[in-house]
Coordinates of C-alpha atoms and ligand atoms in Angstrom, one line a residue:
X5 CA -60.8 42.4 114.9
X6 CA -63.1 44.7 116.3
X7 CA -62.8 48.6 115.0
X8 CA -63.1 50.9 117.5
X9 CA -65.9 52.6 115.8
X10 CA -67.3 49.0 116.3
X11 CA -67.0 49.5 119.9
X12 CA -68.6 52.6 120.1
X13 CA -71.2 51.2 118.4
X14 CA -72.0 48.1 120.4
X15 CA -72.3 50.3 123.3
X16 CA -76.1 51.0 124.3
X17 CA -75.6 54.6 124.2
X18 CA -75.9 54.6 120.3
X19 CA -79.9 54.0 121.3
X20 CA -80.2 56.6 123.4
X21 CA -79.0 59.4 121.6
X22 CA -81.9 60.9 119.6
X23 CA -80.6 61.8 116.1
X24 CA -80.7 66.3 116.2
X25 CA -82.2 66.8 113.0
X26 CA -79.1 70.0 113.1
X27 CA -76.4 67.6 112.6
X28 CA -77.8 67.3 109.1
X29 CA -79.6 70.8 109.3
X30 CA -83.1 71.0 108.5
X31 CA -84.5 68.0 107.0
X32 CA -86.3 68.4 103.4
X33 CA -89.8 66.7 102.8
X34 CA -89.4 63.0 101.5
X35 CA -91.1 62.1 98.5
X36 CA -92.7 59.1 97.7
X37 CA -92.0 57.3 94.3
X38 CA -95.3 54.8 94.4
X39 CA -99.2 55.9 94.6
X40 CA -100.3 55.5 98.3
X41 CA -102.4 52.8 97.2
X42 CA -99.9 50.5 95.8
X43 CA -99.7 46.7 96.7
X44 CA -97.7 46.3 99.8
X45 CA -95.5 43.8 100.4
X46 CA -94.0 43.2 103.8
X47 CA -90.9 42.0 104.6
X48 CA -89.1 40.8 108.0
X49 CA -86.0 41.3 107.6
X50 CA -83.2 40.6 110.1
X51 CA -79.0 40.4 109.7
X52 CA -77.1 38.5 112.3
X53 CA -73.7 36.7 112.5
X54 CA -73.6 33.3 111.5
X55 CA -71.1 30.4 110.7
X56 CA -70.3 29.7 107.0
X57 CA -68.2 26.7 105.3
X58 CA -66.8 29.5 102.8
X59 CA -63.6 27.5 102.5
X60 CA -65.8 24.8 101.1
X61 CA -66.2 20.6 102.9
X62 CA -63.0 19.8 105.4
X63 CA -62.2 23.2 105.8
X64 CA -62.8 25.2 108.8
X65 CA -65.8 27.4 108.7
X66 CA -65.9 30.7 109.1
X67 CA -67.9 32.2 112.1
X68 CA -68.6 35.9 112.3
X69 CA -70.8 35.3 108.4
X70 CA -73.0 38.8 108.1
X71 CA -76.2 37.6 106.5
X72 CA -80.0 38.9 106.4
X73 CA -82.6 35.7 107.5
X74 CA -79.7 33.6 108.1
X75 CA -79.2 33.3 104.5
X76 CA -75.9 34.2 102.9
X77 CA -76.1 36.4 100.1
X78 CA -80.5 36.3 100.2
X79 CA -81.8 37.0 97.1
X80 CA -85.6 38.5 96.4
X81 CA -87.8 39.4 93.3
X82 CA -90.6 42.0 93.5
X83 CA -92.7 43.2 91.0
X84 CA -92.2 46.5 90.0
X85 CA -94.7 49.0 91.5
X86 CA -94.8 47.3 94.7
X87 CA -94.2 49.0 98.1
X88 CA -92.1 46.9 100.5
X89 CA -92.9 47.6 104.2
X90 CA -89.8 46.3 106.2
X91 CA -89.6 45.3 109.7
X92 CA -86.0 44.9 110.3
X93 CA -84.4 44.3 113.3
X94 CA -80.5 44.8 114.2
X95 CA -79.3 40.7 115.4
X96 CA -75.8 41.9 115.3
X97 CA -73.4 42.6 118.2
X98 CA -72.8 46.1 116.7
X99 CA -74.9 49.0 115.1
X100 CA -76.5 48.5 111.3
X101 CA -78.9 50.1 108.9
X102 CA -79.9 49.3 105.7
X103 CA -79.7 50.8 102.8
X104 CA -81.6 50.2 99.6
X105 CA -79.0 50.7 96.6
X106 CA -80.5 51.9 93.5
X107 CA -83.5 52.4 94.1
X108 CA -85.8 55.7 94.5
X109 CA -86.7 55.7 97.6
X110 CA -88.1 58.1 100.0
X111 CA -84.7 59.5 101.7
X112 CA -86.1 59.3 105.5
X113 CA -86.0 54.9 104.2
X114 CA -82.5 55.2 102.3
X115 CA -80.7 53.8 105.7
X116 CA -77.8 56.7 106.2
X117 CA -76.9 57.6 109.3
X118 CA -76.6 60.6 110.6
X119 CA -78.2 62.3 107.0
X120 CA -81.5 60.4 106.7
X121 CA -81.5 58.2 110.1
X122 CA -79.8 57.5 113.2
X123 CA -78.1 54.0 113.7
X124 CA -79.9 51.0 115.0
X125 CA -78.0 49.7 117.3
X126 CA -77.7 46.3 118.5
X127 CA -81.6 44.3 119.5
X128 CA -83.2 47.5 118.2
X129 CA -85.8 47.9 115.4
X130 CA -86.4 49.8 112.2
X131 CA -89.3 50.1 109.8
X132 CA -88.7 51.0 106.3
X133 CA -90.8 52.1 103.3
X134 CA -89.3 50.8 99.8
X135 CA -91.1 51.8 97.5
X136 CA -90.2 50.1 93.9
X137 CA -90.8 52.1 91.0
X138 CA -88.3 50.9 88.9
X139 CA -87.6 47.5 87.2
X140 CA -84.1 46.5 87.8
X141 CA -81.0 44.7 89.7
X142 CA -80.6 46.1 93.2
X143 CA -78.8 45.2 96.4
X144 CA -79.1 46.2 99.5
X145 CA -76.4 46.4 102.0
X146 CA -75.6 48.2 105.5
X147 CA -74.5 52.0 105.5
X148 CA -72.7 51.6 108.6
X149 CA -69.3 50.5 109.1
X150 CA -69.6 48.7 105.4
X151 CA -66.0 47.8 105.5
X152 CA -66.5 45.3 108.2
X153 CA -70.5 44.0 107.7
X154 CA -70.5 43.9 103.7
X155 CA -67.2 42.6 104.1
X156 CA -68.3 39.6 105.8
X157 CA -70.9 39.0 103.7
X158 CA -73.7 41.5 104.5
X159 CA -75.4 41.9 100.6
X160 CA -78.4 40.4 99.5
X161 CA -80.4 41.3 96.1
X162 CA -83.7 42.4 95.2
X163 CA -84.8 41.8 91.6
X164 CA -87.4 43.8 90.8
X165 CA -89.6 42.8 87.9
X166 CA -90.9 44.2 85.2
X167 CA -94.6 42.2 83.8
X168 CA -93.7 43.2 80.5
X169 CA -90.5 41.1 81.0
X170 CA -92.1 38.5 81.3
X171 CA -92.4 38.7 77.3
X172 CA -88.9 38.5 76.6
X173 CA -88.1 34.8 75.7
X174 CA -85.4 33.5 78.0
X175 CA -84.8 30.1 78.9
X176 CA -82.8 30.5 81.9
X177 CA -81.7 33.7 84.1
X178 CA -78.6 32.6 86.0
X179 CA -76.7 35.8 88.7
X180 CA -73.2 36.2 89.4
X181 CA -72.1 37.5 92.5
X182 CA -68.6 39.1 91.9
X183 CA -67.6 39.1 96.1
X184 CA -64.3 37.6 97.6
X185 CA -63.5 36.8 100.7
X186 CA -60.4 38.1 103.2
X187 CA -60.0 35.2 105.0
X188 CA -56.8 34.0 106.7
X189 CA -55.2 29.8 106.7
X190 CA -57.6 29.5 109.6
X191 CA -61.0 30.3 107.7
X192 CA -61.6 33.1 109.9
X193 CA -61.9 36.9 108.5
X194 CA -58.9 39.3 108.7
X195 CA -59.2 42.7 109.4
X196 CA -60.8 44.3 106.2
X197 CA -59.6 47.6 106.6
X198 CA -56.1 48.2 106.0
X199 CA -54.1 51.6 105.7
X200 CA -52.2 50.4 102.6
X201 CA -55.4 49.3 100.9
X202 CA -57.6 52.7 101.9
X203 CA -54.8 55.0 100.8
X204 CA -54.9 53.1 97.3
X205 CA -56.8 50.6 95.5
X206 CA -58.6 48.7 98.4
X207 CA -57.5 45.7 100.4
X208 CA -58.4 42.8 98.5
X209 CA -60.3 39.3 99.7
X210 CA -57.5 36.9 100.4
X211 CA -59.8 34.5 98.8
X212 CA -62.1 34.7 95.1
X213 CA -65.8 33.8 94.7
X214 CA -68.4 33.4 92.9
X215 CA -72.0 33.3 94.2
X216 CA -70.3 32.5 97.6
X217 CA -67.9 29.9 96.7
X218 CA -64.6 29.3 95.6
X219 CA -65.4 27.0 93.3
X220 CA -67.4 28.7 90.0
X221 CA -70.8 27.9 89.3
X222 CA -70.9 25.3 85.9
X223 CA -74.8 25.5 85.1
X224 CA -76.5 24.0 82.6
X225 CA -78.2 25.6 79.8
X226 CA -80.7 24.5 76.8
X227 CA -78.0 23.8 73.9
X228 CA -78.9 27.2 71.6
X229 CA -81.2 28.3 74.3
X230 CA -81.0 32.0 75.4
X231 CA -79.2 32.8 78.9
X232 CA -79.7 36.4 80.8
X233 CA -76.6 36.7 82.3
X234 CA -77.0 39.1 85.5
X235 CA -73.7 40.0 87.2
X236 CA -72.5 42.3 90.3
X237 CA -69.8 43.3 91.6
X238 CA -70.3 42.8 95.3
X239 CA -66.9 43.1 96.0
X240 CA -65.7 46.0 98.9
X241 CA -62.8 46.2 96.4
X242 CA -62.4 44.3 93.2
X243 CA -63.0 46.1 89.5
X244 CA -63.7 43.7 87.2
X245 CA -63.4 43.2 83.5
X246 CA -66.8 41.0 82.4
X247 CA -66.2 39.2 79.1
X248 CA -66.8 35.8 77.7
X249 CA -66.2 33.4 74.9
X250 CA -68.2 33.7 72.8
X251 CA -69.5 36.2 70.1
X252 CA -73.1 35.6 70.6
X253 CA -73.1 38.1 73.7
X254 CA -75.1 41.5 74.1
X255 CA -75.2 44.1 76.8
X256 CA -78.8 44.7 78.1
X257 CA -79.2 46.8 81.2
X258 CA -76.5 48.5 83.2
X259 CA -77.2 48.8 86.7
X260 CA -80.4 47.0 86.0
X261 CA -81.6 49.5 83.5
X262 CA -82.5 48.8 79.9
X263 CA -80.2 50.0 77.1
X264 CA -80.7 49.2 73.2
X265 CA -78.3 46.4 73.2
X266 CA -74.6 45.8 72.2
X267 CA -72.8 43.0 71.4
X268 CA -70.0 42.5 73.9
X269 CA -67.4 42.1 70.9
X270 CA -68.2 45.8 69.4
X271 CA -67.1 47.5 73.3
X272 CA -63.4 48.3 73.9
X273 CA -61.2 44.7 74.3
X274 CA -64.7 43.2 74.6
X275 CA -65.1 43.3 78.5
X276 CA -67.5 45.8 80.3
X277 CA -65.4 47.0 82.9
X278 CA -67.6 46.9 86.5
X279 CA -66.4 48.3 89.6
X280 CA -67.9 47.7 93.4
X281 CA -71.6 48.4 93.3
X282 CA -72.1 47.8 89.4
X283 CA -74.3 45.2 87.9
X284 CA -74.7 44.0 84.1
X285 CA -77.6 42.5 82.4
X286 CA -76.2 40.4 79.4
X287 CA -77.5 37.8 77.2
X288 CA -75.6 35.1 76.0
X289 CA -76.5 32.6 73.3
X290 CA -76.0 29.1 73.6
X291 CA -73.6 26.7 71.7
X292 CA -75.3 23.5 70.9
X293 CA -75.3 20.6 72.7
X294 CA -71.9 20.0 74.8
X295 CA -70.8 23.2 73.8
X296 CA -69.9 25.6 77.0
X297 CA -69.6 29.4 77.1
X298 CA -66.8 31.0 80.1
X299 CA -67.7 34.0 81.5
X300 CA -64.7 35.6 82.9
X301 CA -62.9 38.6 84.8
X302 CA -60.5 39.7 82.3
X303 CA -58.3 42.1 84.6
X304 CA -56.5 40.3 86.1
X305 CA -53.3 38.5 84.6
X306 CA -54.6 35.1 84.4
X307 CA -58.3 35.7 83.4
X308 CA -60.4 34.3 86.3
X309 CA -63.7 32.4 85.4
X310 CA -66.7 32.9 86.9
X311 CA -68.9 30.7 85.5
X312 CA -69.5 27.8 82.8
X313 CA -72.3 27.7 81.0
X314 CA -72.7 23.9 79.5
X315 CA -75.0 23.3 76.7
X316 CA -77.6 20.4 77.1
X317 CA -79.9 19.1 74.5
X318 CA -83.4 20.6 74.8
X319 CA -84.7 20.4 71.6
X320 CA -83.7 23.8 70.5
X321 CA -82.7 24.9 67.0
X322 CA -79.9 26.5 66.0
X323 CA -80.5 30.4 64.7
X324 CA -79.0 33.3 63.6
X325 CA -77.9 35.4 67.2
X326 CA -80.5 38.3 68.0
X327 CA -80.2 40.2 71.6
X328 CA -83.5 40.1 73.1
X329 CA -84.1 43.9 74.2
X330 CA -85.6 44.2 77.4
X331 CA -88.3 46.9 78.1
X332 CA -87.4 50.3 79.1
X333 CA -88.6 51.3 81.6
X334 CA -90.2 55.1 81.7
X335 CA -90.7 56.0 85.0
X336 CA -87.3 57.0 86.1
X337 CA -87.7 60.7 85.9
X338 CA -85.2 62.3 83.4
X339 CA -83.4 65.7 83.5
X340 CA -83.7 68.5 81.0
X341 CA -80.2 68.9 79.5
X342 CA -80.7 72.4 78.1
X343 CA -81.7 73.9 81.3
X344 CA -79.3 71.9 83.8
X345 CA -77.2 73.5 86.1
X346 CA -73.4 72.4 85.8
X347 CA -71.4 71.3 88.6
X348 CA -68.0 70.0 88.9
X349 CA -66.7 67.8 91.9
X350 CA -63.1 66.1 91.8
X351 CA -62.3 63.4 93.4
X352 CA -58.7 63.6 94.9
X353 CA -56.6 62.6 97.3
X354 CA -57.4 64.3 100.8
X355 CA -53.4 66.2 100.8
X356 CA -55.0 69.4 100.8
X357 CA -58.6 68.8 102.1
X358 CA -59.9 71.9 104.5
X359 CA -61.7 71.8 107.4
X360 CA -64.8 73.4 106.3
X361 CA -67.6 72.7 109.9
X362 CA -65.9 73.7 112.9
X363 CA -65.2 70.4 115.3
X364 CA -67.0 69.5 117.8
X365 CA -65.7 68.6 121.7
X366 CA -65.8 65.1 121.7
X367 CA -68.0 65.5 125.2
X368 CA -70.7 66.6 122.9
X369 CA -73.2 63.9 123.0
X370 CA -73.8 65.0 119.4
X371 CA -70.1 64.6 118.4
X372 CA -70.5 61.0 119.9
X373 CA -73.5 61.0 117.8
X374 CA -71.6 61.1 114.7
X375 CA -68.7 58.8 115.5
X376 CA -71.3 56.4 116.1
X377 CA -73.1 57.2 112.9
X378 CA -71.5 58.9 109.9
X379 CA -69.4 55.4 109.9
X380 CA -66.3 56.1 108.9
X381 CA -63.2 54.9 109.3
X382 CA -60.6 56.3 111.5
X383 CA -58.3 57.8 108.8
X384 CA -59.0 60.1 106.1
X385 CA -57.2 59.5 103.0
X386 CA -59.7 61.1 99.7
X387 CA -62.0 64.0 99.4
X388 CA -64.1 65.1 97.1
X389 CA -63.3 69.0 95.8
X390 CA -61.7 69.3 99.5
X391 CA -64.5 68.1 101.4
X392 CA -63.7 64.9 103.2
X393 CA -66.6 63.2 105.5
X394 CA -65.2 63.3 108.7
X395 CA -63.2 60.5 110.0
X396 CA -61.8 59.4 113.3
X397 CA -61.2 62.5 115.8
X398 CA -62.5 64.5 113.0
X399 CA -66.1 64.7 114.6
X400 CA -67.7 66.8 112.0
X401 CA -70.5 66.4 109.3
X402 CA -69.4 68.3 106.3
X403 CA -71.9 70.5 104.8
X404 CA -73.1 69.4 102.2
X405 CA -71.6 69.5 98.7
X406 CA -74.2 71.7 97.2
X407 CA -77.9 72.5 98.3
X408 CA -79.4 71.4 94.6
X409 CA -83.1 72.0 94.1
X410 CA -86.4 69.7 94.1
X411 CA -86.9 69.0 90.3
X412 CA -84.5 71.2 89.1
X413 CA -81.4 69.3 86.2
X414 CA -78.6 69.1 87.1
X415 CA -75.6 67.9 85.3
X416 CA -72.4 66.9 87.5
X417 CA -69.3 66.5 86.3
X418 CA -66.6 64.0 88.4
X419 CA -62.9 64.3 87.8
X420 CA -61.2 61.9 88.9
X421 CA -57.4 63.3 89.8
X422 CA -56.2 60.6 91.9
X423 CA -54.2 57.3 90.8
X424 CA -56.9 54.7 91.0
X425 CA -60.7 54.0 89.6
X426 CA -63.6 54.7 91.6
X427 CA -67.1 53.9 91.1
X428 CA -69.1 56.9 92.1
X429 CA -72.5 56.4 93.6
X430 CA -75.6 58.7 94.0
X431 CA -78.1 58.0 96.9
X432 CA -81.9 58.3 95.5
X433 CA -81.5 59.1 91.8
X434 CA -80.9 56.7 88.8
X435 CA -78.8 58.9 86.4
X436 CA -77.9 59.3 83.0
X437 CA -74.3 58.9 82.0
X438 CA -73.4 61.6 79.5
X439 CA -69.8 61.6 78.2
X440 CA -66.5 60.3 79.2
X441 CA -63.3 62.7 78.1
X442 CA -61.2 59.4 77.5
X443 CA -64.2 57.0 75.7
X444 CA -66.6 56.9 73.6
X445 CA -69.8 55.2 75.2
X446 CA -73.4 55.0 74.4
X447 CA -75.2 57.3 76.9
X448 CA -77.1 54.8 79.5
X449 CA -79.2 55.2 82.7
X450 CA -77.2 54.1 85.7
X451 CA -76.7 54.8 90.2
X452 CA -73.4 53.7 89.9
X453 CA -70.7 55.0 87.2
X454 CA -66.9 54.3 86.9
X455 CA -64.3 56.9 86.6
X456 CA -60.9 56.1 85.8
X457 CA -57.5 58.0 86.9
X458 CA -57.4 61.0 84.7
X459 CA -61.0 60.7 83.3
X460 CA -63.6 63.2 83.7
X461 CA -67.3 62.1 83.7
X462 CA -70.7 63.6 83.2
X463 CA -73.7 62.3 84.2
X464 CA -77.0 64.1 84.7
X465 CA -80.4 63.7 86.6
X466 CA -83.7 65.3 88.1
X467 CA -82.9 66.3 91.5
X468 CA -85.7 64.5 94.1
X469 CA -86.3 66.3 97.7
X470 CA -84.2 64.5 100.4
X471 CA -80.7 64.6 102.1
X472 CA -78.6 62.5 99.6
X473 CA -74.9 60.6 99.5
X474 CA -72.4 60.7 97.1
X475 CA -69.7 58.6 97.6
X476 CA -67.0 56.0 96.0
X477 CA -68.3 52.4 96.4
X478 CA -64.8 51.4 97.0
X479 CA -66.0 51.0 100.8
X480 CA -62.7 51.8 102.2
X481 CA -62.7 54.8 100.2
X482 CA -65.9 55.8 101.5
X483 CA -65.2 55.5 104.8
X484 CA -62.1 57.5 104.8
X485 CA -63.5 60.3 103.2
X486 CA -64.4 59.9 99.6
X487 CA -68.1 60.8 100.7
X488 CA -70.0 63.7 100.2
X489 CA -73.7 64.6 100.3
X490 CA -76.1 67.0 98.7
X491 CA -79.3 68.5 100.2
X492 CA -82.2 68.5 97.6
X493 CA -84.9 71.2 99.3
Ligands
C2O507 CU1 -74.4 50.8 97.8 CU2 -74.1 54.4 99.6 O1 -74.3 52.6 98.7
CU508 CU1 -62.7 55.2 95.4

């Protein structure tokens, strides 16, 4: 059950060894994204293993449950513009940090060992400043062997408000947590890492959910009333294609930013395909009264549904369907096209990686520094352009991917030349989404994008001072290489 990077990390050593700032060379200035005088909000946080009924009544539970306050899947809404001040501390048996998904923080608070902090290991303590800048759906999640904690169950949200919001007449906001579960007859979790499932498309949950449970969420709305759908893919794994029912649908925000809207029907086949780490704003009209709207994964053969929505009489009338556009938001900083600099990473299959940083003994206390905390799996099995993070005797940091520059553009463009999907994530940056050499898309702000076998994407952004992550949210992926990282300086 245990890894053996999860021994290592339960060992007290992890405490004592003082992240070298030269495993990651010199570190950059951090930048903040708030005024130093912005409301403060703080939060204790804590994650610790707890026993969960996952299976649902007269089943046995499951023990070894990864949750923040003792609350599986925790959600919390913030107002936009407020800093939260964190006090977390580590309840589990093995090391943790936490890392804020999304959203612009300063990089010394993004939670990634060894690059912007060391691990916390077990009883120990770690403030964090998260600033919140940006309206939006975010998560946040360990970045430390997030195979095993996310895969049992270490997420929770953070909605972040917008007052203007506020404005937008909806009757009733109702999430969707896209997360399964890899649980065996017994209730209890099975490994989640798996050789066949790194080398490929993931090792799926044994078990679906929504929201937690196996059973999917029927919730009742106003009959003609106006729903704000907000789904994620939680999932360690799963790509999913969102669709429902009904015509009277319209995208609103992709990873919690604001587009102009489109109808669901006007896409490709109608779905919005979401990978691990991706969330959808949508709003969905109301039938009238009895009438119910299915939201469901389209992907696989049998469509699976995620939720009912049942119409109740409220009093509403029936009109014509409008999508309610949400705000945009205008602080996200955004990159000057015509004087980007062009890079191009692929993302491939690690046949053919190099060793680029010469290995270190494992005797050096540093080298056990980064088994403990570049949390990776044991096997390395992608790369991205050759570079894979190192993994299991592999004690190495990789340079980085590039050395970009504070406030410079920058334009990256991410082949994908393997057999399989991967969403690609940027640490610290929300990004625009340029172009797609297989679709047509409307450009959209995004931290997360999708890139399909074959497919080469573009996406662009305003580089921000810090030591940075780029990796597939597939989280076996990640931790068998597909991970890179840029220093912005
Ligand atoms: Cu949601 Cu680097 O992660
Ligand atoms: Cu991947």
């Amino acid at each position: 059950m245990m890894t053996r990077r999860g021994f290592l990390l339960g060992g007290a050593a992890a405490g004592t060894l003082a992240l070298s700032p030269s495993a990651a060379g010199p570190l950059p200035p951090a930048v903040d994204t708030l005024p130093a005088d912005a409301p403060v909000r703080r939060l204790t946080l804590s994650a610790a293993e707890m026993e969960v009924p996952l299976l649902g009544p007269g089943r046995p539970a499951t023990r070894r449950f990864c949750a923040y306050n003792g609350t599986p899947l925790m959600r919390l809404r913030a107002p936009r513009g407020t800093r939260l001040k964190v006090d977390f501390t580590n309840r589990l048996p093995s090391a943790t940090t936490v890392h804020w998904h999304g959203i612009r923080v300063p990089y010394l608070s993004d939670g990634v060992a060894p690059i912007t902090q060391e691990p916390i290991p077990p009883g120990a303590a770690f403030a964090y400043d998260v600033p919140l800048p940006d309206p939006g759906f975010y998560f946040f999640h360990p970045h430390c062997d997030e195979t095993g904690q996310v895969g049992r169950g270490l997420v929770a949200l953070l909605m972040v408000d917008d007052p203007a919001e506020a404005k937008v007449p909806f009757d009733l906001e109702h999430v969707i947590v896209v997360k399964d579960w890899r649980l065996g007859a017994d209730g209890q979790f099975l490994e989640m890492f798996t050789d066949e499932g790194a080398s490929t498309a993931g090792t799926f949950g044994t078990v679906r959910a929504t929201n937690g449970a196996v059973v999917p969420p029927r919730i009742e709305a106003p009959a003609f009333g106006d729903v704000r759908v907000r789904a994620i893919v939680a999932d360690a794994t799963r790509v999913i294609d969102f669709g429902c029912d009904t015509e009277d649908a319209a995208i609103l925000a992709c990873d919690g930013q604001a587009i102009p809207p489109i109808l669901l029907d006007t896409v490709p086949d109608g779905v919005w395909r979401m990978g691990p780490a991706q969330r959808l704003d949508v709003h969905v009209r109301m039938p009238g009264p009895g009438g119910e709207v299915k939201i469901y994964d389209y992907r696989t053969a049998e469509p699976y549904l995620l939720t009912t929505l049942v119409a109740v009489e409220r009093g509403k009338k029936k009109r014509p369907f409008r999508p309610l556009a949400l705000p945009v938001a205008k602080e996200v900083p955004m990159p000057d096209l015509k004087r980007a600099t062009r890079l191009e990473f692929l993302v491939q299959t690690a046949a053919g990686a190099i060793a680029v940083a010469p290995s270190l003994p494992p005797d050096d206390p540093l080298a056990k520094a980064l088994i403990d905390s570049v949390c990776v799996g044991d096997k390395t099995f992608w790369a991205i352009s050759r570079n894979s993070w190192g993994a299991g005797a592999d004690l190495r940091l990789p340079p980085p991917l590039e050395t970009l520059k504070d406030g410079q553009s920058y334009i990256l463009s991410i082949s994908n030349v393997t057999k399989h999907p991967h969403p690609m994530h940027l640490h610290g940056h929300i990004f625009r989404v340029l172009s797609s050499s297989r679709k047509k898309m409307p450009q959209y702000l995004a931290d997360t994008v999708l890139v399909e076998p074959n497919e080469s994407v573009e996406i662009a952004f305003k580089a921000t001072s810090g030591n940075w992550v780029f990796h597939c949210h597939i989280l076996e992926h990640m931790d068998s290489g597909l991970m890179g990282w840029f220093r912005v300086a």
